Structure formats: C-alpha cells, structure tokens
Short mmCIF file of C-alpha atoms and ligand atoms in Angstrom, two decimals:
data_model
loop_
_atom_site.label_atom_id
_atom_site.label_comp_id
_atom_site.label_asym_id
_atom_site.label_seq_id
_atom_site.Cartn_x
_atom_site.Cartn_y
_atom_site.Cartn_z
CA UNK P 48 -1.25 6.41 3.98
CA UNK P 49 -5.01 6.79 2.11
CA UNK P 50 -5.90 9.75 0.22
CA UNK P 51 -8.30 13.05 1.61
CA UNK P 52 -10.22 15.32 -1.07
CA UNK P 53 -9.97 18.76 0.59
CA UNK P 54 -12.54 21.44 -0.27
CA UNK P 55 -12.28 25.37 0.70
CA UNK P 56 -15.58 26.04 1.15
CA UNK P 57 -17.68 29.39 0.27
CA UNK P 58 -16.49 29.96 -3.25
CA UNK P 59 -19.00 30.29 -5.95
CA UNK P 60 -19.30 28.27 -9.34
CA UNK P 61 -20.06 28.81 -12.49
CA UNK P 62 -20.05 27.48 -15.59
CA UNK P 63 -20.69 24.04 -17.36
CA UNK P 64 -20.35 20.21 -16.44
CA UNK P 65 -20.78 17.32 -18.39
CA UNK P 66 -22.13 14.39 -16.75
CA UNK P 67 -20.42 10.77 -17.71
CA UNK P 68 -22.27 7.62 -18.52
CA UNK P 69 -24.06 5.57 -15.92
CA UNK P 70 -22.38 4.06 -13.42
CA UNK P 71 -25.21 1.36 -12.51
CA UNK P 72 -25.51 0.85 -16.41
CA UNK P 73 -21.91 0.06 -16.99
CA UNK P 74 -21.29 -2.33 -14.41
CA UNK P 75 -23.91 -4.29 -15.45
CA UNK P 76 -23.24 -3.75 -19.06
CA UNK P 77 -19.77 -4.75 -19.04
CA UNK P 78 -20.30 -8.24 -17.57
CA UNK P 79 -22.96 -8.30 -20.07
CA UNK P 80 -20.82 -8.33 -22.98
CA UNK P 81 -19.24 -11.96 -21.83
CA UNK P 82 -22.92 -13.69 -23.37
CA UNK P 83 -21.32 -12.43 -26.93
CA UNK P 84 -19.83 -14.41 -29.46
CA UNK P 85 -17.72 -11.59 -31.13
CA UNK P 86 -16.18 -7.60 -29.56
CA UNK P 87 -18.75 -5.25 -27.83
CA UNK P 88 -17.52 -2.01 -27.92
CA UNK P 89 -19.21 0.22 -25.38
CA UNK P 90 -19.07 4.04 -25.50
CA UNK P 91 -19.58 6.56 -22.54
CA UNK P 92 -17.52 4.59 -20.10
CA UNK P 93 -17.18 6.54 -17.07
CA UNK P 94 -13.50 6.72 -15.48
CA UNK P 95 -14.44 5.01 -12.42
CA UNK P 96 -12.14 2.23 -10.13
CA UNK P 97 -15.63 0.18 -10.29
CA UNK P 98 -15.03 -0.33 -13.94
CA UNK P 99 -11.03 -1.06 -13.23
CA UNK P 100 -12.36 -3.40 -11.29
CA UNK P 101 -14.52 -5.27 -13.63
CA UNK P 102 -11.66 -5.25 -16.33
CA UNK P 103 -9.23 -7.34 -14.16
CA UNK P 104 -12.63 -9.89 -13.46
CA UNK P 105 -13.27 -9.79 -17.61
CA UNK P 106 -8.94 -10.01 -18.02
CA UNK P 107 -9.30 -13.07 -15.42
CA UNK P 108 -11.47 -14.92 -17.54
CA UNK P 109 -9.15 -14.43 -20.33
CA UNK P 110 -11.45 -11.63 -22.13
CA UNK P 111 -8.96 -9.13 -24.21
CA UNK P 112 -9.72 -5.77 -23.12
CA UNK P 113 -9.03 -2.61 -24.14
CA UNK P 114 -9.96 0.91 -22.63
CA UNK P 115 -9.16 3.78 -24.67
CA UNK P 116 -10.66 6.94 -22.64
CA UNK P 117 -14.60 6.73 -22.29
CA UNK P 118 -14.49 3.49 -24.52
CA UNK P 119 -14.10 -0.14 -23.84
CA UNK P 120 -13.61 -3.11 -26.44
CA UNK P 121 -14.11 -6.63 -24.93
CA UNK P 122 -13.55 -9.68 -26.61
CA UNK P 123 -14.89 -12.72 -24.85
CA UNK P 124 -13.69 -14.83 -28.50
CA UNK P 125 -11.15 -17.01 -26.34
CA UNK P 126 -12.46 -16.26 -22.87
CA UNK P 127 -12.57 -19.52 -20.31
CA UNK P 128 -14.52 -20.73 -17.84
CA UNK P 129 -12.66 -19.62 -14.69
CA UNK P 130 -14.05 -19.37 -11.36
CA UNK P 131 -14.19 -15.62 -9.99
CA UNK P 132 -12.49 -15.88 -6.64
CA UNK P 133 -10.04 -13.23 -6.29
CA UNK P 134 -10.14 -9.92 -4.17
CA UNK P 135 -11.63 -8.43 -6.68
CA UNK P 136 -14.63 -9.68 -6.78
CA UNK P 137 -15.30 -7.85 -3.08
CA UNK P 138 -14.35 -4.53 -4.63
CA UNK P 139 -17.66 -3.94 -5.89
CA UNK P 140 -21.31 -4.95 -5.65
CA UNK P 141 -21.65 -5.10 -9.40
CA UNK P 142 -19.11 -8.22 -9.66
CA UNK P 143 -22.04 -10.60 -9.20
CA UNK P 144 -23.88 -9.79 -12.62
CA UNK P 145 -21.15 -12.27 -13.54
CA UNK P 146 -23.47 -14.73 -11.78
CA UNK P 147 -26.47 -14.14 -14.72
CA UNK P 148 -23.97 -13.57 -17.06
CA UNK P 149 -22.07 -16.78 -16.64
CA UNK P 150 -24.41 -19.33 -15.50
CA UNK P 151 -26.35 -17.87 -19.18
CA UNK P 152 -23.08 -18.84 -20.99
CA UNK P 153 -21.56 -22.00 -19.43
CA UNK P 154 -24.50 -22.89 -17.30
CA UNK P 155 -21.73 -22.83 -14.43
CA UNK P 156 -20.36 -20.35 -12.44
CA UNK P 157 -18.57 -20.42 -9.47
CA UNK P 158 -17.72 -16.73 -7.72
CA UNK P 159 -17.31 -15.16 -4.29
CA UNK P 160 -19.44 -13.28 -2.33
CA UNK P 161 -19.80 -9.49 -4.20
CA UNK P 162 -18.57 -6.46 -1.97
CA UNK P 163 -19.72 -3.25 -2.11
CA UNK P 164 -21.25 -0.08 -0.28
CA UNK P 165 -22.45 -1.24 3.44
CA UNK P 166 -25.99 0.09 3.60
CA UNK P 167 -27.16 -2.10 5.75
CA UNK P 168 -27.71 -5.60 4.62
CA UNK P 169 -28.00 -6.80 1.05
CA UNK P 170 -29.33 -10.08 0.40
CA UNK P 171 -28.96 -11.48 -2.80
CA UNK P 172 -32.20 -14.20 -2.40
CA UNK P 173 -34.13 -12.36 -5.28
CA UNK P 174 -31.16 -13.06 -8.04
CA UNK P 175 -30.61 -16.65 -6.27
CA UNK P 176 -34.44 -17.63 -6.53
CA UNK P 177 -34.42 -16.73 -9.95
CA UNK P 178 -31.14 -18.75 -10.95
CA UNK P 179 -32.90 -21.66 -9.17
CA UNK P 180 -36.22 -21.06 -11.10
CA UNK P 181 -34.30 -21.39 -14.65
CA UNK P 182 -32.98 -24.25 -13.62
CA UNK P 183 -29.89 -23.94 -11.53
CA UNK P 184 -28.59 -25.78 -8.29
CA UNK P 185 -27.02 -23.41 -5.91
CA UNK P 186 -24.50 -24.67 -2.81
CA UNK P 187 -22.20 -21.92 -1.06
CA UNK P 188 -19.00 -22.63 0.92
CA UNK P 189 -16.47 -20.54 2.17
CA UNK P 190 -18.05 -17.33 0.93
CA UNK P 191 -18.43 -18.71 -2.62
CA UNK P 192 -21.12 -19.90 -4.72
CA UNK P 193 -21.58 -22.35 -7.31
CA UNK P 194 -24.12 -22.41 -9.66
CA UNK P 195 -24.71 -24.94 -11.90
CA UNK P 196 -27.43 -26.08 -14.46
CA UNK P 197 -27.86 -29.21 -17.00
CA UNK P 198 -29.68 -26.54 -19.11
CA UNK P 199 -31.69 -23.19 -18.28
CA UNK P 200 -35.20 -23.46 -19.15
CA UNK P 201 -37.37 -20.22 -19.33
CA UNK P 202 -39.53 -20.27 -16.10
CA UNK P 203 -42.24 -17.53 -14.53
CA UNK P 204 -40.50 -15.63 -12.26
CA UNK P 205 -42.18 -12.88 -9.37
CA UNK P 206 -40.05 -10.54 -7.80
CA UNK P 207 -41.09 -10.24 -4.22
CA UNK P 208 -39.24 -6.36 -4.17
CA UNK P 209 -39.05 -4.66 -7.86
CA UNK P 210 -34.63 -5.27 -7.26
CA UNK P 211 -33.01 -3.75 -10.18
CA UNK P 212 -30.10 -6.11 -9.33
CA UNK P 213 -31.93 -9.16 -9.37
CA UNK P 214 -34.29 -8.04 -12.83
CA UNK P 215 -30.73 -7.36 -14.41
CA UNK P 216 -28.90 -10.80 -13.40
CA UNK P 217 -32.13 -12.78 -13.94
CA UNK P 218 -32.46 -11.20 -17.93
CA UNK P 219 -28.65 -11.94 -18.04
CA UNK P 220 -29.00 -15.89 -17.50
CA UNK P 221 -32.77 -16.30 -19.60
CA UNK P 222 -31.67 -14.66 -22.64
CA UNK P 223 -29.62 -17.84 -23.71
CA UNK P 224 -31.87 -20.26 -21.61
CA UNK P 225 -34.72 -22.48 -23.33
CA UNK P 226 -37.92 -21.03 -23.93
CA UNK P 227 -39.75 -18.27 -22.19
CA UNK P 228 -38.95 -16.48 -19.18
CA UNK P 229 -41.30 -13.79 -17.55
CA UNK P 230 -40.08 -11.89 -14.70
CA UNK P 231 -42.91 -10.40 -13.24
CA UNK P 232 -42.82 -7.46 -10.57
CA UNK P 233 -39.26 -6.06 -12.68
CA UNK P 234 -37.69 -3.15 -11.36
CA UNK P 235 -38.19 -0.42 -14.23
CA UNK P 236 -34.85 1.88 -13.53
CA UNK P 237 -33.48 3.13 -16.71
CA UNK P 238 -30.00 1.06 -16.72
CA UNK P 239 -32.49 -1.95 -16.60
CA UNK P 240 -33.50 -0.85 -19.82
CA UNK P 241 -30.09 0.15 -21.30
CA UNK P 242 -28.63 -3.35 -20.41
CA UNK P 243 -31.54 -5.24 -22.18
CA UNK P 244 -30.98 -2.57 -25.12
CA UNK P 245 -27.22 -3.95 -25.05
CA UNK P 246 -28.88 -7.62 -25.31
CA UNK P 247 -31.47 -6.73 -28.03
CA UNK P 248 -28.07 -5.75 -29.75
CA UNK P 249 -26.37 -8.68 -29.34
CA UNK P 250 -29.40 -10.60 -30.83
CA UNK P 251 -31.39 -11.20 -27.53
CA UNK P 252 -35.54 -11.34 -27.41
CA UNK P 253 -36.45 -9.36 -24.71
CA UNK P 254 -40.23 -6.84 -24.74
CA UNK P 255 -41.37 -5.28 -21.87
CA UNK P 256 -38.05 -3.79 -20.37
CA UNK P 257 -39.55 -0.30 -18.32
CA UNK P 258 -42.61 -2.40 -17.65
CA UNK P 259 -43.23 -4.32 -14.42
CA UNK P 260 -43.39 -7.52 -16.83
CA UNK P 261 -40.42 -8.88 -18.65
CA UNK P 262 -41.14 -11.25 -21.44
CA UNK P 263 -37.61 -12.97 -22.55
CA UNK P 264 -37.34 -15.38 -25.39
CA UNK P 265 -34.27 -17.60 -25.02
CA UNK P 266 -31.65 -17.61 -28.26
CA UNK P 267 -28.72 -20.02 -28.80
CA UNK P 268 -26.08 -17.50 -29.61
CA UNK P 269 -24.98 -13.62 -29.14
CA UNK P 270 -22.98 -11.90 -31.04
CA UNK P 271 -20.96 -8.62 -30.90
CA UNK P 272 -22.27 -5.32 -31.03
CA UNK P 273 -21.85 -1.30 -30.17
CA UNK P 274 -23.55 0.56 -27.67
CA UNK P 275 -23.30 4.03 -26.29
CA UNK P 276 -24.14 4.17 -22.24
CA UNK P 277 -26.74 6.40 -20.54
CA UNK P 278 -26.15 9.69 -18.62
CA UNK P 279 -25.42 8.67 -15.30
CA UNK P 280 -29.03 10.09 -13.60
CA UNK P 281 -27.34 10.04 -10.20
CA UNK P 282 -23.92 12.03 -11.13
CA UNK P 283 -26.48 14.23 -12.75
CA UNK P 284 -28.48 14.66 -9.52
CA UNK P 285 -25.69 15.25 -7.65
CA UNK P 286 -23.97 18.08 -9.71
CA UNK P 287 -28.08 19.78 -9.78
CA UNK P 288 -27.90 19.95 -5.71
CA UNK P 289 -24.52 20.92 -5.91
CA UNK P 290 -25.33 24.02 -8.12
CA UNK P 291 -28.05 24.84 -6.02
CA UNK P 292 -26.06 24.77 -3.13
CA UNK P 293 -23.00 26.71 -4.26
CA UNK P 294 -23.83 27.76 -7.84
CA UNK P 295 -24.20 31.40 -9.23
CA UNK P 296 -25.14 29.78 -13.04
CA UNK P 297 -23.93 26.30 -13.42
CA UNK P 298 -25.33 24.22 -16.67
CA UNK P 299 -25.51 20.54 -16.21
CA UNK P 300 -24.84 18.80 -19.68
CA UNK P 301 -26.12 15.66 -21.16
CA UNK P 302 -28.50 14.71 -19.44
CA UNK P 303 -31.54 12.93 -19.77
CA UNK P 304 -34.58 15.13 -17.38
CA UNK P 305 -37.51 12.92 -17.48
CA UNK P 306 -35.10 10.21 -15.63
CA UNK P 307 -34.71 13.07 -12.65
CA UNK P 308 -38.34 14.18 -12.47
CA UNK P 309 -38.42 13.51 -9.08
CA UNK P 310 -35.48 15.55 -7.50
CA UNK P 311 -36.29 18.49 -10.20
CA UNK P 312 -39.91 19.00 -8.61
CA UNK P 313 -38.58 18.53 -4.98
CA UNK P 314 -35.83 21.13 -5.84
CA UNK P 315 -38.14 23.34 -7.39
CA UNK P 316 -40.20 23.11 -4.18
CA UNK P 317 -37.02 24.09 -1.93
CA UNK P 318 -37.49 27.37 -4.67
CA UNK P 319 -34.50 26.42 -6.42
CA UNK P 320 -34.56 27.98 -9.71
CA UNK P 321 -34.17 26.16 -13.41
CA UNK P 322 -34.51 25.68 -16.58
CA UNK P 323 -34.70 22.40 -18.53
CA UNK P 324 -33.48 22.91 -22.66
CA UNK P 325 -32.68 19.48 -24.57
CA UNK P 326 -30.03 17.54 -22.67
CA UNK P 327 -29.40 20.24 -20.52
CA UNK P 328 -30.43 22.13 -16.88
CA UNK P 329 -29.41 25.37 -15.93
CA UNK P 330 -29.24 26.27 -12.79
CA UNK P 331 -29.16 29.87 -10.75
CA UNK P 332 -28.04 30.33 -7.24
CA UNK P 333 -30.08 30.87 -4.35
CA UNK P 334 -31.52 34.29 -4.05
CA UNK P 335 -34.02 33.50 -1.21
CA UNK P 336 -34.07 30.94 1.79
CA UNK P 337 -34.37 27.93 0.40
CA UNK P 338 -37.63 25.58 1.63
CA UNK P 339 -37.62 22.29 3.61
CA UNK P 340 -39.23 19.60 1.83
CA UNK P 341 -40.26 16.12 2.73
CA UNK P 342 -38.52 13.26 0.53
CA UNK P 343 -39.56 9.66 0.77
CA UNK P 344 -37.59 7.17 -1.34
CA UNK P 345 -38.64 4.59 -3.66
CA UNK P 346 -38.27 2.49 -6.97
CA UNK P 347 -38.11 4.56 -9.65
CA UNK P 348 -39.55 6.56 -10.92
CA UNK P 349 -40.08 7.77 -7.12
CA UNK P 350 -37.34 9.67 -5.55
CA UNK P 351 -33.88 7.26 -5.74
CA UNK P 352 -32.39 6.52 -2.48
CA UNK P 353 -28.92 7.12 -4.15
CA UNK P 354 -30.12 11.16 -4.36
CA UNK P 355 -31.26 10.99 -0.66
CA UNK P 356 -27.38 11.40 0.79
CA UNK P 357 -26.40 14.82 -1.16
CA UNK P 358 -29.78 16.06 -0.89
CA UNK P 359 -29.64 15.63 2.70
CA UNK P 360 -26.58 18.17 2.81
CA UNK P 361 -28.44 20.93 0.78
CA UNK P 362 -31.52 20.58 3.45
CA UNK P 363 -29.63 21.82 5.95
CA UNK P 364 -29.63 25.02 4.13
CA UNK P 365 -33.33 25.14 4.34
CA UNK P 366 -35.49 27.11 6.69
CA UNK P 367 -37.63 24.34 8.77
CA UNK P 368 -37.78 20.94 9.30
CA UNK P 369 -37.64 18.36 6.76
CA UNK P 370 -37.56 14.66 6.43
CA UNK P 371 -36.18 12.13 4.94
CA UNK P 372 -38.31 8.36 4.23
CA UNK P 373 -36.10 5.57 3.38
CA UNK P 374 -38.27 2.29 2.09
CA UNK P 375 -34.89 0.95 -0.15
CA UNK P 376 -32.19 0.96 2.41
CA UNK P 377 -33.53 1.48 5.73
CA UNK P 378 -29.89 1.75 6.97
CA UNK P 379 -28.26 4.44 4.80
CA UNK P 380 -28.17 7.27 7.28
CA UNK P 381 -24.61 7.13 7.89
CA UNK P 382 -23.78 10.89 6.52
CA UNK P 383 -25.85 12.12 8.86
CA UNK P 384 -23.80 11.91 11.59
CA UNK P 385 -20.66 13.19 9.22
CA UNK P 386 -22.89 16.22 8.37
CA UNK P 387 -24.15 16.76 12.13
CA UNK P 388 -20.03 16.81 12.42
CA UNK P 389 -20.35 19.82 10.50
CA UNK P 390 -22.71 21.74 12.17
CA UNK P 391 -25.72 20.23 10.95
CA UNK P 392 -28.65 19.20 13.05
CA UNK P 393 -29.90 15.68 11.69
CA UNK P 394 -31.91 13.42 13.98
CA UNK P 395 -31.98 10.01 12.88
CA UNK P 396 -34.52 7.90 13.57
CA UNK P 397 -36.00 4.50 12.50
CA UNK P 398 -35.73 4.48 8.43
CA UNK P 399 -35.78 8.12 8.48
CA UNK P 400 -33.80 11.24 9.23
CA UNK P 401 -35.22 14.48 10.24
CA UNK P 402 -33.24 17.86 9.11
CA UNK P 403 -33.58 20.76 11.39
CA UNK P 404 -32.37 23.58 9.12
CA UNK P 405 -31.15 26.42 8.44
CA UNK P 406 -27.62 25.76 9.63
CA UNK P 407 -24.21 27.17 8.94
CA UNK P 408 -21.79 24.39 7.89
CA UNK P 409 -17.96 24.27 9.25
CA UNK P 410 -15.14 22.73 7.55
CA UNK P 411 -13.33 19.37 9.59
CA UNK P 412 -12.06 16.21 8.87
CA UNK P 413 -15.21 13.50 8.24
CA UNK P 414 -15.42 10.66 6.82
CA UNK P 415 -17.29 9.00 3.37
CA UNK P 416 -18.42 5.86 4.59
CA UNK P 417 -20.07 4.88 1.46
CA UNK P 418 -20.08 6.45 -2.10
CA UNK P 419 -23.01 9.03 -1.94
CA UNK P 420 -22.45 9.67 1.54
CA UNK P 421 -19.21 10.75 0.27
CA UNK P 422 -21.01 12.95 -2.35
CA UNK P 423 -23.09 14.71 0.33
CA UNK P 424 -20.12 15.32 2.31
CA UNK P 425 -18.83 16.94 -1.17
CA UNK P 426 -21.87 19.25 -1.28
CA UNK P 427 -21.15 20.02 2.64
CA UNK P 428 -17.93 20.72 1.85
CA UNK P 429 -18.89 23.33 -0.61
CA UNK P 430 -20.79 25.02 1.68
CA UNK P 431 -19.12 24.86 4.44
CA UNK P 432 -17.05 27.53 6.06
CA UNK P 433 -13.13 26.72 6.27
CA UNK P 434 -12.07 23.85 4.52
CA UNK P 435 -13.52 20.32 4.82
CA UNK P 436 -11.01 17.18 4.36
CA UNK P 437 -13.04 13.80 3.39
CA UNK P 438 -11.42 11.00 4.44
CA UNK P 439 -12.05 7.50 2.37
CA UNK P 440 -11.93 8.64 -0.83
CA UNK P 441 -12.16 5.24 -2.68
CA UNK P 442 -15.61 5.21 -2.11
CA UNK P 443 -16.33 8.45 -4.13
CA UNK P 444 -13.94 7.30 -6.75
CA UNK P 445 -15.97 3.97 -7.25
CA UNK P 446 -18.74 6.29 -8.80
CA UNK P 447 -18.06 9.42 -9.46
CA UNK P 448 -15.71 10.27 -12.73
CA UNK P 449 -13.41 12.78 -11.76
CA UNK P 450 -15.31 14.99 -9.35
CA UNK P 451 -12.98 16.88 -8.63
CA UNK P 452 -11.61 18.20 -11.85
CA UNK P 453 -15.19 18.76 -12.76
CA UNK P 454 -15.67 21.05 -9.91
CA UNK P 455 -12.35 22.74 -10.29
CA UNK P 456 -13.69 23.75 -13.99
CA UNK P 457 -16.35 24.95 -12.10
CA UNK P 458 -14.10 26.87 -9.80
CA UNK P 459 -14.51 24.76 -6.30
CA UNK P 460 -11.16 25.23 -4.34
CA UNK P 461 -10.50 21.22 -4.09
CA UNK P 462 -6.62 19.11 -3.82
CA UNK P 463 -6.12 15.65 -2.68
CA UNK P 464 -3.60 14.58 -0.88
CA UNK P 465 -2.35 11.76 1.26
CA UNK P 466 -2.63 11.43 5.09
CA UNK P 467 -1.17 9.30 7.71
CA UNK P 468 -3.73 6.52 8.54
CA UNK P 469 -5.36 7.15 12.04
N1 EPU T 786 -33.11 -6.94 -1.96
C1 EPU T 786 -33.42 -8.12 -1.34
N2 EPU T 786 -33.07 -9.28 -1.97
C2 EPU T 786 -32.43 -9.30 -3.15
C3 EPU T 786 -32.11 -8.08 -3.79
C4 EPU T 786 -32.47 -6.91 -3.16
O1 EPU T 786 -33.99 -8.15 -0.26
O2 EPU T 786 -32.14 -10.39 -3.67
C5 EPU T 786 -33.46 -5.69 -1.29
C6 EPU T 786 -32.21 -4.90 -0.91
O3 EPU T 786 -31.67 -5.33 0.31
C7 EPU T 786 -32.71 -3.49 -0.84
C8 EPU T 786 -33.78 -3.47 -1.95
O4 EPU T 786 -34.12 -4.83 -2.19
O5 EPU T 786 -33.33 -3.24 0.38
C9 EPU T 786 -33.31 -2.82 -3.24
O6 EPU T 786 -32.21 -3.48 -3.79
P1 EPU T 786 -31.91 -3.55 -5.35
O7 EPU T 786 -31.62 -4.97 -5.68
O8 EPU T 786 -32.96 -2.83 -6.13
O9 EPU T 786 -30.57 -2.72 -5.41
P2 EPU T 786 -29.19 -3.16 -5.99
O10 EPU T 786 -29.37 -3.77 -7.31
O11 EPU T 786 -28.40 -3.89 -4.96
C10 EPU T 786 -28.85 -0.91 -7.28
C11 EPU T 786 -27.77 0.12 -7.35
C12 EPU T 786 -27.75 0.92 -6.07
C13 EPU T 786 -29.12 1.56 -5.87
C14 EPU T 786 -30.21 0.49 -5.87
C15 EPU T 786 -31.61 1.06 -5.78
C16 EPU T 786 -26.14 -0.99 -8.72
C17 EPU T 786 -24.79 -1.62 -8.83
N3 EPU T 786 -26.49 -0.57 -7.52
O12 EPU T 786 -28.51 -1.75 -6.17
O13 EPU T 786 -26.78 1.92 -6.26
O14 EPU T 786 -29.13 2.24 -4.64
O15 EPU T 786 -30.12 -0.28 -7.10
O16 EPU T 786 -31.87 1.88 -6.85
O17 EPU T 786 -26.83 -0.84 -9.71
C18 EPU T 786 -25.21 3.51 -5.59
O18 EPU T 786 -25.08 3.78 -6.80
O19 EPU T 786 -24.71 4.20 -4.67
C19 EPU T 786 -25.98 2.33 -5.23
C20 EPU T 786 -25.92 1.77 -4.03
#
C-alpha cells in the first residue's frame, strides 16, 4: 500500500498562506548544531520527513532531541562518535552535511553514501576535494566513506561549480580547523548564508558569506545558541505559481521577495498580476491569457532550478511556445512527461524542455518522481479538469510542510488516501 494526494481540479482559491522555514536551510542547519558545545534551539522548523530523518541521524549519535511543533532543541553535550550507516542516511541528500560537520568535530567521520532526489547524477567531488584540502584522507568501501584527519588546517579552496552543498559542508569542517580557510568561487544562495549566521552564533569567524569569497577563521570551541530559520524561497515560489494558476486573491505570507526576484519578473512577464507589501505578495487571478516566457536556470540569484518543475505546469497555460534552460541539473525533466500525461505538450530535448501552450489539463493517475516534480504535478492538478491522483507522495512530503492542509485553507478540493501498489 503507498499513499496518493488526490486533487479535484477547477476550484478557485482564495485567501492566505503562510510559508514555513527553509527546507535547504534546515537540513543543513540541523547537522550544524553537532559543532556546539551546549543546546541550539532552532525556530521555524518546517514539518517535513527530511527533518524526521535527520533527528533519528542526530538521536543515533546520541544527541537529545526534542521537537516541539516548528521548534527543535539539540543537545550534542553527551553525543558520540558513531559512524552514520543506517538506512537513514539514504533518505535524504542532506545526511552528508554530517560529513563537514563531523570531520570539523572529531576530525573522523565515517557515513554512507547520502540519498536523495534522482536528478540525474550528483557527484559529491566538490565537498570531497575540499575535506582533502583541510587536511583529510578519504577511502570509500562498500558505499561508505571514511574521513579522517590528524588535524584540519585552513587551506585555499576554488570551487570548480559555485555548489551550495559543497560551500555549506566545506564552512562546516574549517570553522573548527587551524587557521584560515578561503573558499573561493562559493555558491551565494541564501541558506548558505543562514547556516554561517547559525555558526557566527555559535562563536564561528566567518566574513564574506553572499560573496563568491569565503574567508573562515578556525576557533577551538562552539557553543550553544538560538536561531530562527529563513522563509523557505522555494515553498514560497511554489504557492506564487500556484495562485497564479488557480487563485482569485491568494496572499503569500512571510516571505522574503528580494530572494524570488527572479520568478516575480518572469511571472510578471507571463502578465500575472501582484503586489509586493513587507513580507508579503498578493496575488490576483488570471484575467487575460497568460504569456510564454523563456526561463534559463542558474545559481542564484538567477532563476533556481528547484522553481523550474511547477513553473513548467503553469506554462502550459500560456499562449505560445516557451522554454525551459537547465545549466544545474541537466536531467530534471522528468515531470514533463507526467504533465504531457495530462494533456500537456512538452518536448524535451537536450538540457531543455520546450512548452507548447495553451493546453487544457485532464485529471489521471501520474506519478512524482522527485519532490518538485511532485509540486508541479500539484499545480497540474489544480488546474486540471477531473481529479488528478499523484502517486509517490513521500517525495512531496520530504519538502513541502503540509501542502495539503495549506491548500485546503485555501479551498483546493485535496484527500489522501492509500492505494494498492501497482
Ligand atoms: N556538483 C558537482 N560536484 C559536487 C557538487 C555538485 O558536480 O561535488 C554539481 C551537481 O551535480 C549539480 C550542480 O553541481 O549539477 C549543483 O549542485 P549543488 O551542489 O549546488 O546542489 P546541492 O547542494 O546538491 C542544493 C539543494 C537542491 C538545489 C540545488 C541547487 C539542498 C539539500 N539541496 O543541492 O535542492 O536544487 O542546491 O540550488 O540544499 C530541492 O530542494 O528540490 C533540491 C534538489
């Protein structure tokens, strides 16, 4: 048996979300707080399996923690050095920030391979080079990898690709190492800089985060701290297209715009109409054909390829042809062939998809073969005609904090309910 999300399309919404803290903040953050001394408390958790995930990693290593709604309290006080091979370290990509944030503490870590979304492959050289650079020796066998490191001494490091992964994990393991580290070529996304705000917290030496240059000074101890997360920029994107695919007036709370200046001006292109005030967009429904726009994605602050998938799904609602660039993920075109399920007509071609719009969308069963394809299929779904059932619902529930409920409050016609595996 595995679980369907089932959406009556057509209805209208209305009304106001709130958009949780970030996703791709927290699951850095969270392995982050293991470098302390003393608690972290973090605020703004987002009710997400990826963070149930990371609590049985923390609880492995013998970290008390407590979750208490959108709030987590870890205690690494009596935590041990225990290698991370269990299954759920595959559950999520995120696991290996425990690489950075264990080699900084023990100078040893030994962990499987992470999991995660399949969007083609996913090489983890970038964060491994790094490690190696600061010191560390690195053999793998039988899917695991052991790092180890006499001491960690603060190196120059250049980041062939701007990887947001490898600037986190490689600030995780300098900020206790000897000396100075410089990562040079940093990816400038702004969880980067909400993790090394966590650090500064703690009592790290890091200037330069949201820069292409990194300058960390290494410190012999971290202690505990607070910290309150980040909107989540991408559940924010995703509840924008979704208003101005089946909105009337929807207002998308707490968020922060200048980290979604990108899809605003591409929306507004497509002659979708808003308003920015404080924290907040408002959205109206569509009163004209909507335009097709070309999108090509890239490191922010360019257009993020996790807002490529749903946006996809509202292009087919435009009149014309548009197209879609991927330069992240050259392989994450897999909705496209769920959407074409539903009447769409999406060519995909080398590291790009072409939308041939307008079309009317049908409900049918399809499937979410990764998280956001499972949020376009979401915004299909809302526009479709009949009802839409999305099968592999795990992979929207990694990321996205009870989107359902938030789109029932909105008044989407959505249940879940369990199926018969095929
Ligand atoms: N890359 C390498 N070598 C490396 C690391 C990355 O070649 O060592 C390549 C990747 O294969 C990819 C590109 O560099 O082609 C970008 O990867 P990056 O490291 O920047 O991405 P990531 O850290 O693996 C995070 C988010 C992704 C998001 C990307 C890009 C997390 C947990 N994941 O992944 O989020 O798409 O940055 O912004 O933070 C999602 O939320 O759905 C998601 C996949």
């Amino acid at each position: 048996m595995s679980e369907v999300i089932a959406i009556e399309g057509g209805h209208k919404l209305n009304g106001t979300v709130r958009i949780s803290g970030a996703k791709n903040a927290t699951v850095a953050l969270i392995p982050a707080a293991v470098l302390a001394d003393g608690p972290v408390e973090i605020f703004g958790v987002p009710e997400i399996s990826d963070v149930e995930a990371l609590a049985i990693l923390l609880r492995e290593l013998k970290c008390e923690v407590k979750i208490d709604g959108e709030q987590i309290k870890i205690d690494p006080s009596h935590m041990e050095d225990i290698p991370l091979v269990s299954d759920a370290v595959n559950k999520l990509r995120a696991s290996y920030y425990f690489m950075g944030a264990l080699l900084g503490k023990y100078k040893r870590v030994k962990i499987k391979m992470p999991g995660g979304c399949y969007l083609g492959p996913r090489p983890i050289d970038l964060h491994l080079k790094g490690f190696e650079a600061l010191g560390a020796t690195i053999t793998y066998h039988d899917d695991t990898y052991l790092l180890e490191a006499e001491e960690l001494i603060g190196n120059q490091i250049y980041l062939d690709f701007a990887s947001v992964g490898a600037t986190i994990n490689i600030m995780l393991a300098a900020v206790k190492a000897k000396g100075k580290t410089i990562i040079e070529n940093a990816a400038k996304e702004p969880e980067i800089i909400d993790v090394a705000n966590l650090l500064t917290k703690m009592g790290a030496r890091i200037r330069g985060v949201g820069t292409d240059t990194i300058t960390i000074e290494g410190v012999n101890e971290l202690h505990g701290t607070f910290h309150e997360i980040i909107p989540d920029r991408i559940e924010a994107g995703t509840f924008l297209i979704i208003a101005a695919a089946a909105g009337e007036k929807i207002v998308v709370q707490n968020i922060i715009p200048q980290h979604l200046e990108a899809l605003i001006s591409k929306l507004k292109e497509m002659g979708v109409q808003m308003d920015v005030v404080g924290d907040s967009i408002v959205v109206y429904g569509k009163e004209d054909d909507l335009s097709a726009v070309d999108i090509k994605t890239q490191i922010y602050p360019g257009f993020a390829t996790d807002l490529q998938q749903p946006l996809t799904a509202l292009l087919t609602q435009s009149v014309g042809t548009s197209h879609v660039q991927e330069t992240i993920y050259v392989e994450r075109f897999k909705h496209c062939e769920q959407l074409n399920k539903m009447g769409a007509n999406i060519e995909v071609k080398e590291a790009s998809s072409v939308i041939h719009g307008e079309t009317p969308l049908h409900g049918t069963r399809v499937q979410a073969t990764d998280l956001r394809c499972g949020a376009a299929l979401v915004v299909a779904g809302l526009l479709a005609e009949g009802i839409t059932e999305i099968t592999n619902v795990y992979h929207i529930d990694r990321g996205y904090d009870n989107i359902d409920h938030k789109l029932i409050t909105l008044g989407a016609h959505i249940s879940r309910y369990e199926i018969d595996d095929e």
